[in-house]
PDB file of C-alpha atoms in Angstrom:
ATOM      1  CA  UNK R 218     -52.432 -99.533  16.889  1.00 46.00           C
ATOM      2  CA  UNK R 219     -48.968-100.406  15.636  1.00 66.00           C
ATOM      3  CA  UNK R 220     -49.613 -98.586  12.362  1.00 71.00           C
ATOM      4  CA  UNK R 221     -50.722 -95.456  14.242  1.00 70.00           C
ATOM      5  CA  UNK R 222     -47.636 -95.587  16.494  1.00 73.00           C
ATOM      6  CA  UNK R 223     -45.361 -96.018  13.485  1.00 77.00           C
ATOM      7  CA  UNK R 224     -46.967 -93.013  11.775  1.00 82.00           C
ATOM      8  CA  UNK R 225     -46.447 -90.886  14.908  1.00 84.00           C
ATOM      9  CA  UNK R 226     -42.792 -91.945  15.096  1.00 89.00           C
ATOM     10  CA  UNK R 227     -42.316 -91.008  11.438  1.00 91.00           C
ATOM     11  CA  UNK R 228     -43.906 -87.611  11.989  1.00 92.00           C
ATOM     12  CA  UNK R 229     -41.717 -86.960  15.055  1.00 96.00           C
ATOM     13  CA  UNK R 230     -38.607 -87.914  13.125  1.00 97.00           C
ATOM     14  CA  UNK R 231     -39.542 -85.649  10.225  1.00 97.00           C
ATOM     15  CA  UNK R 232     -40.181 -82.785  12.625  1.00 97.00           C
ATOM     16  CA  UNK R 233     -36.703 -83.158  14.131  1.00 97.00           C
ATOM     17  CA  UNK R 234     -35.095 -83.140  10.686  1.00 98.00           C
ATOM     18  CA  UNK R 235     -37.177 -80.263   9.312  1.00 98.00           C
ATOM     19  CA  UNK R 236     -36.721 -78.173  12.464  1.00 98.00           C
ATOM     20  CA  UNK R 237     -32.967 -78.464  12.054  1.00 97.00           C
ATOM     21  CA  UNK R 238     -33.279 -77.552   8.368  1.00 97.00           C
ATOM     22  CA  UNK R 239     -35.255 -74.424   9.213  1.00 97.00           C
ATOM     23  CA  UNK R 240     -32.505 -73.315  11.594  1.00 96.00           C
ATOM     24  CA  UNK R 241     -29.374 -74.440   9.776  1.00 94.00           C
ATOM     25  CA  UNK R 242     -30.284 -75.301   6.181  1.00 94.00           C
ATOM     26  CA  UNK R 243     -27.651 -74.628   3.502  1.00 93.00           C
ATOM     27  CA  UNK R 244     -29.927 -73.204   0.825  1.00 89.00           C
ATOM     28  CA  UNK R 245     -27.183 -70.868  -0.384  1.00 93.00           C
ATOM     29  CA  UNK R 246     -25.528 -73.756  -2.255  1.00 97.00           C
ATOM     30  CA  UNK R 247     -25.876 -72.919  -5.978  1.00 97.00           C
ATOM     31  CA  UNK R 248     -27.031 -76.369  -7.082  1.00 97.00           C
ATOM     32  CA  UNK R 249     -29.969 -76.084  -4.707  1.00 97.00           C
ATOM     33  CA  UNK R 250     -31.283 -73.035  -6.539  1.00 95.00           C
ATOM     34  CA  UNK R 251     -31.886 -74.779  -9.841  1.00 96.00           C
ATOM     35  CA  UNK R 252     -33.936 -77.627 -11.250  1.00 95.00           C
ATOM     36  CA  UNK R 253     -31.787 -77.884 -14.383  1.00 97.00           C
ATOM     37  CA  UNK R 254     -31.013 -81.627 -14.583  1.00 98.00           C
ATOM     38  CA  UNK R 255     -27.579 -81.035 -16.136  1.00 98.00           C
ATOM     39  CA  UNK R 256     -26.500 -78.588 -13.411  1.00 98.00           C
ATOM     40  CA  UNK R 257     -27.681 -81.045 -10.771  1.00 98.00           C
ATOM     41  CA  UNK R 258     -25.918 -83.950 -12.474  1.00 98.00           C
ATOM     42  CA  UNK R 259     -22.632 -82.019 -12.468  1.00 98.00           C
ATOM     43  CA  UNK R 260     -23.012 -81.125  -8.783  1.00 98.00           C
ATOM     44  CA  UNK R 261     -23.887 -84.674  -7.749  1.00 97.00           C
ATOM     45  CA  UNK R 262     -20.890 -86.163  -9.553  1.00 98.00           C
ATOM     46  CA  UNK R 263     -18.584 -83.502  -8.093  1.00 97.00           C
ATOM     47  CA  UNK R 264     -19.923 -84.143  -4.587  1.00 96.00           C
ATOM     48  CA  UNK R 265     -19.075 -87.837  -4.737  1.00 93.00           C
ATOM     49  CA  UNK R 266     -16.252 -88.216  -2.190  1.00 88.00           C
ATOM     50  CA  UNK R 267     -15.469 -84.474  -2.216  1.00 92.00           C
ATOM     51  CA  UNK R 268     -16.262 -81.865   0.436  1.00 92.00           C
ATOM     52  CA  UNK R 269     -18.648 -79.010  -0.365  1.00 95.00           C
ATOM     53  CA  UNK R 270     -16.059 -76.175  -0.076  1.00 94.00           C
ATOM     54  CA  UNK R 271     -13.872 -77.757  -2.754  1.00 95.00           C
ATOM     55  CA  UNK R 272     -16.865 -78.287  -5.039  1.00 97.00           C
ATOM     56  CA  UNK R 273     -17.910 -74.652  -4.592  1.00 96.00           C
ATOM     57  CA  UNK R 274     -14.501 -73.604  -5.932  1.00 95.00           C
ATOM     58  CA  UNK R 275     -14.929 -75.527  -9.203  1.00 96.00           C
ATOM     59  CA  UNK R 276     -18.675 -75.831  -9.833  1.00 97.00           C
ATOM     60  CA  UNK R 277     -19.362 -72.409 -11.354  1.00 97.00           C
ATOM     61  CA  UNK R 278     -16.153 -72.440 -13.395  1.00 97.00           C
ATOM     62  CA  UNK R 279     -16.942 -75.886 -14.790  1.00 98.00           C
ATOM     63  CA  UNK R 280     -20.460 -74.847 -15.831  1.00 98.00           C
ATOM     64  CA  UNK R 281     -19.112 -71.677 -17.411  1.00 98.00           C
ATOM     65  CA  UNK R 282     -16.806 -73.764 -19.596  1.00 98.00           C
ATOM     66  CA  UNK R 283     -19.354 -76.524 -20.258  1.00 98.00           C
ATOM     67  CA  UNK R 284     -22.781 -74.869 -19.929  1.00 98.00           C
ATOM     68  CA  UNK R 285     -24.817 -77.816 -21.232  1.00 98.00           C
ATOM     69  CA  UNK R 286     -24.721 -81.503 -22.056  1.00 98.00           C
ATOM     70  CA  UNK R 287     -23.769 -80.972 -25.690  1.00 98.00           C
ATOM     71  CA  UNK R 288     -20.758 -78.771 -24.900  1.00 98.00           C
ATOM     72  CA  UNK R 289     -19.464 -81.338 -22.409  1.00 98.00           C
ATOM     73  CA  UNK R 290     -20.020 -84.224 -24.826  1.00 98.00           C
ATOM     74  CA  UNK R 291     -18.106 -82.419 -27.602  1.00 98.00           C
ATOM     75  CA  UNK R 292     -15.191 -81.341 -25.393  1.00 98.00           C
ATOM     76  CA  UNK R 293     -11.830 -83.137 -25.592  1.00 97.00           C
ATOM     77  CA  UNK R 294     -11.100 -85.178 -22.487  1.00 97.00           C
ATOM     78  CA  UNK R 295      -7.934 -83.158 -21.924  1.00 96.00           C
ATOM     79  CA  UNK R 296      -9.972 -79.979 -21.564  1.00 97.00           C
ATOM     80  CA  UNK R 297     -12.497 -81.614 -19.240  1.00 98.00           C
ATOM     81  CA  UNK R 298      -9.750 -82.954 -16.976  1.00 97.00           C
ATOM     82  CA  UNK R 299      -8.104 -79.542 -16.915  1.00 95.00           C
ATOM     83  CA  UNK R 300     -11.339 -77.972 -15.686  1.00 96.00           C
ATOM     84  CA  UNK R 301     -11.757 -80.779 -13.143  1.00 96.00           C
ATOM     85  CA  UNK R 302      -8.301 -80.178 -11.658  1.00 91.00           C
ATOM     86  CA  UNK R 303      -8.424 -79.754  -7.881  1.00 90.00           C
ATOM     87  CA  UNK R 304     -11.420 -82.029  -7.293  1.00 93.00           C
ATOM     88  CA  UNK R 305      -9.531 -85.336  -7.368  1.00 91.00           C
ATOM     89  CA  UNK R 306     -10.894 -88.734  -8.406  1.00 93.00           C
ATOM     90  CA  UNK R 307     -10.439 -87.964 -12.103  1.00 96.00           C
ATOM     91  CA  UNK R 308     -12.418 -91.042 -13.079  1.00 96.00           C
ATOM     92  CA  UNK R 309     -15.539 -89.053 -12.171  1.00 97.00           C
ATOM     93  CA  UNK R 310     -14.699 -86.479 -14.857  1.00 97.00           C
ATOM     94  CA  UNK R 311     -14.114 -89.262 -17.376  1.00 97.00           C
ATOM     95  CA  UNK R 312     -17.456 -90.856 -16.470  1.00 97.00           C
ATOM     96  CA  UNK R 313     -19.295 -87.527 -16.526  1.00 98.00           C
ATOM     97  CA  UNK R 314     -18.087 -86.802 -20.052  1.00 98.00           C
ATOM     98  CA  UNK R 315     -18.914 -90.389 -21.121  1.00 98.00           C
ATOM     99  CA  UNK R 316     -22.404 -90.004 -19.651  1.00 98.00           C
ATOM    100  CA  UNK R 317     -22.865 -86.747 -21.571  1.00 98.00           C
ATOM    101  CA  UNK R 318     -21.882 -88.500 -24.808  1.00 98.00           C
ATOM    102  CA  UNK R 319     -24.389 -91.287 -24.130  1.00 98.00           C
ATOM    103  CA  UNK R 320     -27.140 -88.814 -23.219  1.00 98.00           C
ATOM    104  CA  UNK R 321     -26.580 -87.013 -26.518  1.00 98.00           C
ATOM    105  CA  UNK R 322     -26.547 -90.253 -28.510  1.00 98.00           C
ATOM    106  CA  UNK R 323     -29.296 -92.213 -26.765  1.00 97.00           C
ATOM    107  CA  UNK R 324     -31.649 -89.505 -25.496  1.00 98.00           C
ATOM    108  CA  UNK R 325     -31.148 -86.519 -27.782  1.00 98.00           C
ATOM    109  CA  UNK R 326     -29.427 -84.501 -25.074  1.00 98.00           C
ATOM    110  CA  UNK R 327     -32.205 -84.876 -22.472  1.00 98.00           C
ATOM    111  CA  UNK R 328     -31.222 -86.463 -19.173  1.00 98.00           C
ATOM    112  CA  UNK R 329     -33.639 -89.366 -18.612  1.00 97.00           C
ATOM    113  CA  UNK R 330     -36.088 -89.142 -15.728  1.00 96.00           C
ATOM    114  CA  UNK R 331     -36.342 -92.896 -15.241  1.00 96.00           C
ATOM    115  CA  UNK R 332     -34.307 -94.216 -12.297  1.00 97.00           C
ATOM    116  CA  UNK R 333     -33.393 -97.539 -13.887  1.00 97.00           C
ATOM    117  CA  UNK R 334     -32.334 -95.827 -17.103  1.00 98.00           C
ATOM    118  CA  UNK R 335     -30.127 -93.416 -15.171  1.00 98.00           C
ATOM    119  CA  UNK R 336     -28.319 -96.417 -13.665  1.00 98.00           C
ATOM    120  CA  UNK R 337     -27.210 -97.478 -17.157  1.00 98.00           C
ATOM    121  CA  UNK R 338     -25.130 -94.299 -17.584  1.00 98.00           C
ATOM    122  CA  UNK R 339     -21.394 -94.285 -16.767  1.00 97.00           C
ATOM    123  CA  UNK R 340     -20.572 -93.277 -13.202  1.00 95.00           C
ATOM    124  CA  UNK R 341     -24.192 -93.076 -12.027  1.00 97.00           C
ATOM    125  CA  UNK R 342     -24.993 -95.380  -9.135  1.00 96.00           C
ATOM    126  CA  UNK R 343     -28.019 -95.648  -6.884  1.00 96.00           C
ATOM    127  CA  UNK R 344     -27.203 -92.527  -4.843  1.00 96.00           C
ATOM    128  CA  UNK R 345     -26.651 -90.254  -7.848  1.00 97.00           C
ATOM    129  CA  UNK R 346     -29.681 -91.643  -9.693  1.00 98.00           C
ATOM    130  CA  UNK R 347     -31.893 -91.166  -6.629  1.00 97.00           C
ATOM    131  CA  UNK R 348     -30.590 -87.637  -6.091  1.00 97.00           C
ATOM    132  CA  UNK R 349     -31.296 -86.723  -9.714  1.00 98.00           C
ATOM    133  CA  UNK R 350     -34.840 -88.074  -9.440  1.00 97.00           C
ATOM    134  CA  UNK R 351     -35.478 -86.013  -6.298  1.00 97.00           C
ATOM    135  CA  UNK R 352     -33.628 -82.777  -7.043  1.00 98.00           C
ATOM    136  CA  UNK R 353     -34.186 -82.450 -10.793  1.00 97.00           C
ATOM    137  CA  UNK R 354     -37.551 -84.163 -11.247  1.00 97.00           C
ATOM    138  CA  UNK R 355     -39.232 -84.063  -7.817  1.00 96.00           C
ATOM    139  CA  UNK R 356     -39.655 -87.842  -7.755  1.00 96.00           C
ATOM    140  CA  UNK R 357     -39.529 -89.667  -4.431  1.00 96.00           C
ATOM    141  CA  UNK R 358     -36.950 -92.434  -4.731  1.00 95.00           C
ATOM    142  CA  UNK R 359     -35.291 -93.881  -1.617  1.00 97.00           C
ATOM    143  CA  UNK R 360     -31.510 -93.578  -1.724  1.00 97.00           C
ATOM    144  CA  UNK R 361     -28.577 -93.388   0.675  1.00 96.00           C
ATOM    145  CA  UNK R 362     -25.482 -91.227   0.701  1.00 94.00           C
ATOM    146  CA  UNK R 363     -23.007 -90.658   3.516  1.00 93.00           C
ATOM    147  CA  UNK R 364     -24.892 -87.887   5.370  1.00 95.00           C
ATOM    148  CA  UNK R 365     -28.276 -89.563   5.032  1.00 97.00           C
ATOM    149  CA  UNK R 366     -26.738 -92.757   6.384  1.00 95.00           C
ATOM    150  CA  UNK R 367     -25.407 -90.850   9.394  1.00 95.00           C
ATOM    151  CA  UNK R 368     -28.879 -89.511  10.299  1.00 96.00           C
ATOM    152  CA  UNK R 369     -30.558 -92.907  10.274  1.00 96.00           C
ATOM    153  CA  UNK R 370     -27.748 -94.578  12.164  1.00 95.00           C
ATOM    154  CA  UNK R 371     -27.868 -91.857  14.837  1.00 94.00           C
ATOM    155  CA  UNK R 372     -31.639 -91.991  15.353  1.00 93.00           C
ATOM    156  CA  UNK R 373     -32.595 -95.600  14.739  1.00 94.00           C
ATOM    157  CA  UNK R 374     -29.463 -97.557  15.657  1.00 93.00           C
ATOM    158  CA  UNK R 375     -28.016 -95.820  18.755  1.00 89.00           C
ATOM    159  CA  UNK R 376     -26.304 -99.044  19.881  1.00 87.00           C
ATOM    160  CA  UNK R 377     -25.941-100.569  16.436  1.00 84.00           C
ATOM    161  CA  UNK R 378     -22.883-102.258  14.979  1.00 86.00           C
ATOM    162  CA  UNK R 379     -22.228-103.249  11.370  1.00 87.00           C
ATOM    163  CA  UNK R 380     -25.668-102.022  10.285  1.00 93.00           C
ATOM    164  CA  UNK R 381     -26.235-102.912   6.600  1.00 94.00           C
ATOM    165  CA  UNK R 382     -27.535-100.357   4.125  1.00 94.00           C
ATOM    166  CA  UNK R 383     -30.482-102.654   3.373  1.00 95.00           C
ATOM    167  CA  UNK R 384     -31.875-101.942   6.856  1.00 95.00           C
ATOM    168  CA  UNK R 385     -31.283 -98.218   6.494  1.00 96.00           C
ATOM    169  CA  UNK R 386     -32.874 -98.113   3.035  1.00 96.00           C
ATOM    170  CA  UNK R 387     -36.047 -99.652   4.430  1.00 96.00           C
ATOM    171  CA  UNK R 388     -36.270 -96.796   6.949  1.00 96.00           C
ATOM    172  CA  UNK R 389     -35.420 -94.177   4.309  1.00 97.00           C
ATOM    173  CA  UNK R 390     -38.348 -95.429   2.253  1.00 96.00           C
ATOM    174  CA  UNK R 391     -40.687 -95.580   5.250  1.00 95.00           C
ATOM    175  CA  UNK R 392     -39.998 -92.000   6.364  1.00 96.00           C
ATOM    176  CA  UNK R 393     -39.687 -90.407   2.908  1.00 97.00           C
ATOM    177  CA  UNK R 394     -41.641 -87.175   2.412  1.00 97.00           C
ATOM    178  CA  UNK R 395     -43.238 -88.067  -0.902  1.00 96.00           C
ATOM    179  CA  UNK R 396     -44.878 -84.652  -1.236  1.00 96.00           C
ATOM    180  CA  UNK R 397     -41.546 -82.810  -1.224  1.00 97.00           C
ATOM    181  CA  UNK R 398     -38.615 -85.218  -1.629  1.00 97.00           C
ATOM    182  CA  UNK R 399     -36.303 -82.403  -2.716  1.00 97.00           C
ATOM    183  CA  UNK R 400     -36.584 -80.461   0.569  1.00 97.00           C
ATOM    184  CA  UNK R 401     -36.627 -83.659   2.601  1.00 98.00           C
ATOM    185  CA  UNK R 402     -33.356 -84.960   1.223  1.00 98.00           C
ATOM    186  CA  UNK R 403     -31.678 -81.565   1.556  1.00 98.00           C
ATOM    187  CA  UNK R 404     -32.851 -81.484   5.171  1.00 98.00           C
ATOM    188  CA  UNK R 405     -31.507 -84.979   5.829  1.00 98.00           C
ATOM    189  CA  UNK R 406     -28.132 -84.165   4.281  1.00 97.00           C
ATOM    190  CA  UNK R 407     -27.715 -80.956   6.260  1.00 97.00           C
ATOM    191  CA  UNK R 408     -28.683 -82.692   9.484  1.00 97.00           C
ATOM    192  CA  UNK R 409     -26.190 -85.464   8.740  1.00 96.00           C
ATOM    193  CA  UNK R 410     -23.383 -82.938   8.223  1.00 95.00           C
ATOM    194  CA  UNK R 411     -24.238 -81.336  11.574  1.00 96.00           C
ATOM    195  CA  UNK R 412     -24.370 -84.685  13.395  1.00 95.00           C
ATOM    196  CA  UNK R 413     -20.919 -85.632  12.114  1.00 93.00           C
ATOM    197  CA  UNK R 414     -19.489 -82.382  13.448  1.00 93.00           C
ATOM    198  CA  UNK R 415     -21.169 -82.592  16.833  1.00 93.00           C
ATOM    199  CA  UNK R 416     -21.203 -86.333  17.626  1.00 90.00           C
ATOM    200  CA  UNK R 417     -18.834 -89.235  17.177  1.00 83.00           C
ATOM    201  CA  UNK R 418     -19.288 -90.069  13.500  1.00 82.00           C
ATOM    202  CA  UNK R 419     -22.494 -92.189  13.391  1.00 88.00           C
ATOM    203  CA  UNK R 420     -21.274 -93.789  10.150  1.00 82.00           C
ATOM    204  CA  UNK R 421     -18.854 -95.913  12.180  1.00 83.00           C
ATOM    205  CA  UNK R 422     -21.863 -98.083  13.032  1.00 84.00           C
ATOM    206  CA  UNK R 423     -22.332 -98.934   9.359  1.00 89.00           C
ATOM    207  CA  UNK R 424     -21.302-102.273   7.898  1.00 81.00           C
ATOM    208  CA  UNK R 425     -19.988-100.288   4.926  1.00 80.00           C
ATOM    209  CA  UNK R 426     -17.807 -97.849   6.847  1.00 74.00           C
ATOM    210  CA  UNK R 427     -14.097 -97.963   6.206  1.00 65.00           C
ATOM    211  CA  UNK R 428     -11.155 -95.664   6.652  1.00 64.00           C
ATOM    212  CA  UNK R 429      -9.831 -94.163   3.458  1.00 65.00           C
ATOM    213  CA  UNK R 430      -6.212 -94.996   2.719  1.00 69.00           C
ATOM    214  CA  UNK R 431      -3.814 -92.027   3.044  1.00 75.00           C
ATOM    215  CA  UNK R 432      -3.590 -89.964  -0.142  1.00 78.00           C
ATOM    216  CA  UNK R 433      -0.018 -88.759   0.332  1.00 80.00           C
ATOM    217  CA  UNK R 434       2.388 -91.167  -1.326  1.00 80.00           C
ATOM    218  CA  UNK R 435      -0.393 -93.315  -2.786  1.00 89.00           C
ATOM    219  CA  UNK R 436      -0.762 -94.603  -6.337  1.00 91.00           C
ATOM    220  CA  UNK R 437      -3.899 -92.470  -6.558  1.00 92.00           C
ATOM    221  CA  UNK R 438      -1.799 -89.385  -5.905  1.00 93.00           C
ATOM    222  CA  UNK R 439       0.709 -90.550  -8.529  1.00 95.00           C
ATOM    223  CA  UNK R 440      -2.003 -91.003 -11.149  1.00 96.00           C
ATOM    224  CA  UNK R 441      -3.364 -87.555 -10.362  1.00 95.00           C
ATOM    225  CA  UNK R 442       0.070 -85.996 -10.840  1.00 96.00           C
ATOM    226  CA  UNK R 443       0.486 -87.775 -14.182  1.00 97.00           C
ATOM    227  CA  UNK R 444      -2.934 -86.665 -15.442  1.00 96.00           C
ATOM    228  CA  UNK R 445      -2.349 -83.081 -14.334  1.00 95.00           C
ATOM    229  CA  UNK R 446       1.024 -82.969 -16.109  1.00 96.00           C
ATOM    230  CA  UNK R 447      -0.428 -84.386 -19.322  1.00 97.00           C
ATOM    231  CA  UNK R 448      -3.231 -81.811 -19.412  1.00 95.00           C
ATOM    232  CA  UNK R 449      -0.409 -79.310 -20.090  1.00 94.00           C
ATOM    233  CA  UNK R 450       1.318 -81.209 -22.923  1.00 94.00           C
ATOM    234  CA  UNK R 451       2.260 -84.694 -24.133  1.00 96.00           C
ATOM    235  CA  UNK R 452       5.325 -86.316 -22.567  1.00 96.00           C
ATOM    236  CA  UNK R 453       7.569 -89.357 -22.612  1.00 96.00           C
ATOM    237  CA  UNK R 454       7.971 -91.524 -19.540  1.00 96.00           C
ATOM    238  CA  UNK R 455      11.284 -89.848 -18.752  1.00 96.00           C
ATOM    239  CA  UNK R 456       9.745 -86.406 -19.023  1.00 96.00           C
ATOM    240  CA  UNK R 457       6.912 -87.457 -16.733  1.00 97.00           C
ATOM    241  CA  UNK R 458       9.408 -88.657 -14.143  1.00 96.00           C
ATOM    242  CA  UNK R 459      11.111 -85.264 -14.121  1.00 96.00           C
ATOM    243  CA  UNK R 460       7.833 -83.317 -14.174  1.00 96.00           C
ATOM    244  CA  UNK R 461       5.936 -85.251 -11.513  1.00 96.00           C
ATOM    245  CA  UNK R 462       8.597 -86.833  -9.316  1.00 95.00           C
ATOM    246  CA  UNK R 463       6.823 -90.173  -9.769  1.00 95.00           C
ATOM    247  CA  UNK R 464       9.450 -92.751 -10.608  1.00 93.00           C
ATOM    248  CA  UNK R 465      10.142 -96.358 -11.450  1.00 93.00           C
ATOM    249  CA  UNK R 466       7.588 -99.047 -10.755  1.00 95.00           C
ATOM    250  CA  UNK R 467       5.124 -96.536  -9.303  1.00 95.00           C
ATOM    251  CA  UNK R 468       5.120 -94.553 -12.548  1.00 96.00           C
ATOM    252  CA  UNK R 469       4.812 -97.735 -14.608  1.00 96.00           C
ATOM    253  CA  UNK R 470       1.807 -98.891 -12.562  1.00 96.00           C
ATOM    254  CA  UNK R 471       0.180 -95.477 -12.857  1.00 97.00           C
ATOM    255  CA  UNK R 472       0.648 -95.295 -16.618  1.00 97.00           C
ATOM    256  CA  UNK R 473      -0.565 -98.859 -17.126  1.00 97.00           C
ATOM    257  CA  UNK R 474      -3.748 -98.230 -15.172  1.00 97.00           C
ATOM    258  CA  UNK R 475      -4.449 -94.876 -16.841  1.00 97.00           C
ATOM    259  CA  UNK R 476      -4.020 -96.508 -20.255  1.00 97.00           C
ATOM    260  CA  UNK R 477      -6.349 -99.350 -19.274  1.00 96.00           C
ATOM    261  CA  UNK R 478      -9.007 -96.986 -17.918  1.00 95.00           C
ATOM    262  CA  UNK R 479      -9.050 -94.901 -21.094  1.00 94.00           C
ATOM    263  CA  UNK R 480      -7.436 -91.737 -19.791  1.00 96.00           C
ATOM    264  CA  UNK R 481      -4.296 -91.990 -21.908  1.00 96.00           C
ATOM    265  CA  UNK R 482      -2.972 -93.227 -25.225  1.00 96.00           C
ATOM    266  CA  UNK R 483       0.649 -93.937 -26.065  1.00 96.00           C
ATOM    267  CA  UNK R 484       2.036 -93.062 -29.490  1.00 95.00           C
ATOM    268  CA  UNK R 485       5.675 -93.274 -30.555  1.00 93.00           C
ATOM    269  CA  UNK R 486       6.867 -93.369 -26.957  1.00 93.00           C
ATOM    270  CA  UNK R 487       4.848 -90.357 -25.851  1.00 97.00           C
ATOM    271  CA  UNK R 488       1.781 -90.271 -23.608  1.00 98.00           C
ATOM    272  CA  UNK R 489      -1.200 -87.994 -24.093  1.00 96.00           C
ATOM    273  CA  UNK R 490      -4.739 -87.608 -22.782  1.00 97.00           C
ATOM    274  CA  UNK R 491      -7.016 -89.706 -24.989  1.00 91.00           C
TER     275      UNK R 491
END
């Protein structure tokens, strides 16, 4: 009896999600109209921590400049970062290029289908690997991203507090449409976006929810200004101060971290993109 009740609850939940998708689905998004694994990889990395409208501005331009894995792997980092400008979180561009280089070297330019293998690539975590499996290869892998999390918190934890992702992932797996994971995950994401706009953000119930530190005046902003300036031409520290307005200890910290992370090299007192 319990199994039958659970199945009915799953079917009701799916109906709610799919009904919303039929009314308000965002199937005009360009990455939803392809099964090219590279195009989907680019979109998934761009969508990490970045809103859809900003990604729409850069996605087509990026693919025009780097139409396949091999062109991205061969491109100088400076050129990749220049094309990434405006999306923020430049480490994603660094990781995407590094992943392309590994895919060329380890897999002959073919993005692997295997979930665990995808996790070995730079910048690809459980969410991106699961999305690639579903959207590029039609494989039903349970995964969580911010909008999916919001849906499950809203429906299954109405009075919840500090709900761990492990509990949500169990429900994601139990309700997964294994016949059509691609449509199911798109439907979940679109429903999650709508819930966030029309209800108090359900993600506040998550144990993993946290407010993002302000960008203005942050070291992250400083590093972004330095990278953007150096995509134009190489500079000394003094020139970077004048160009970016980032000064003193803040500039030193930014340069030190960018050097450590592999963005920059320093030669004869001048900094350049590596």
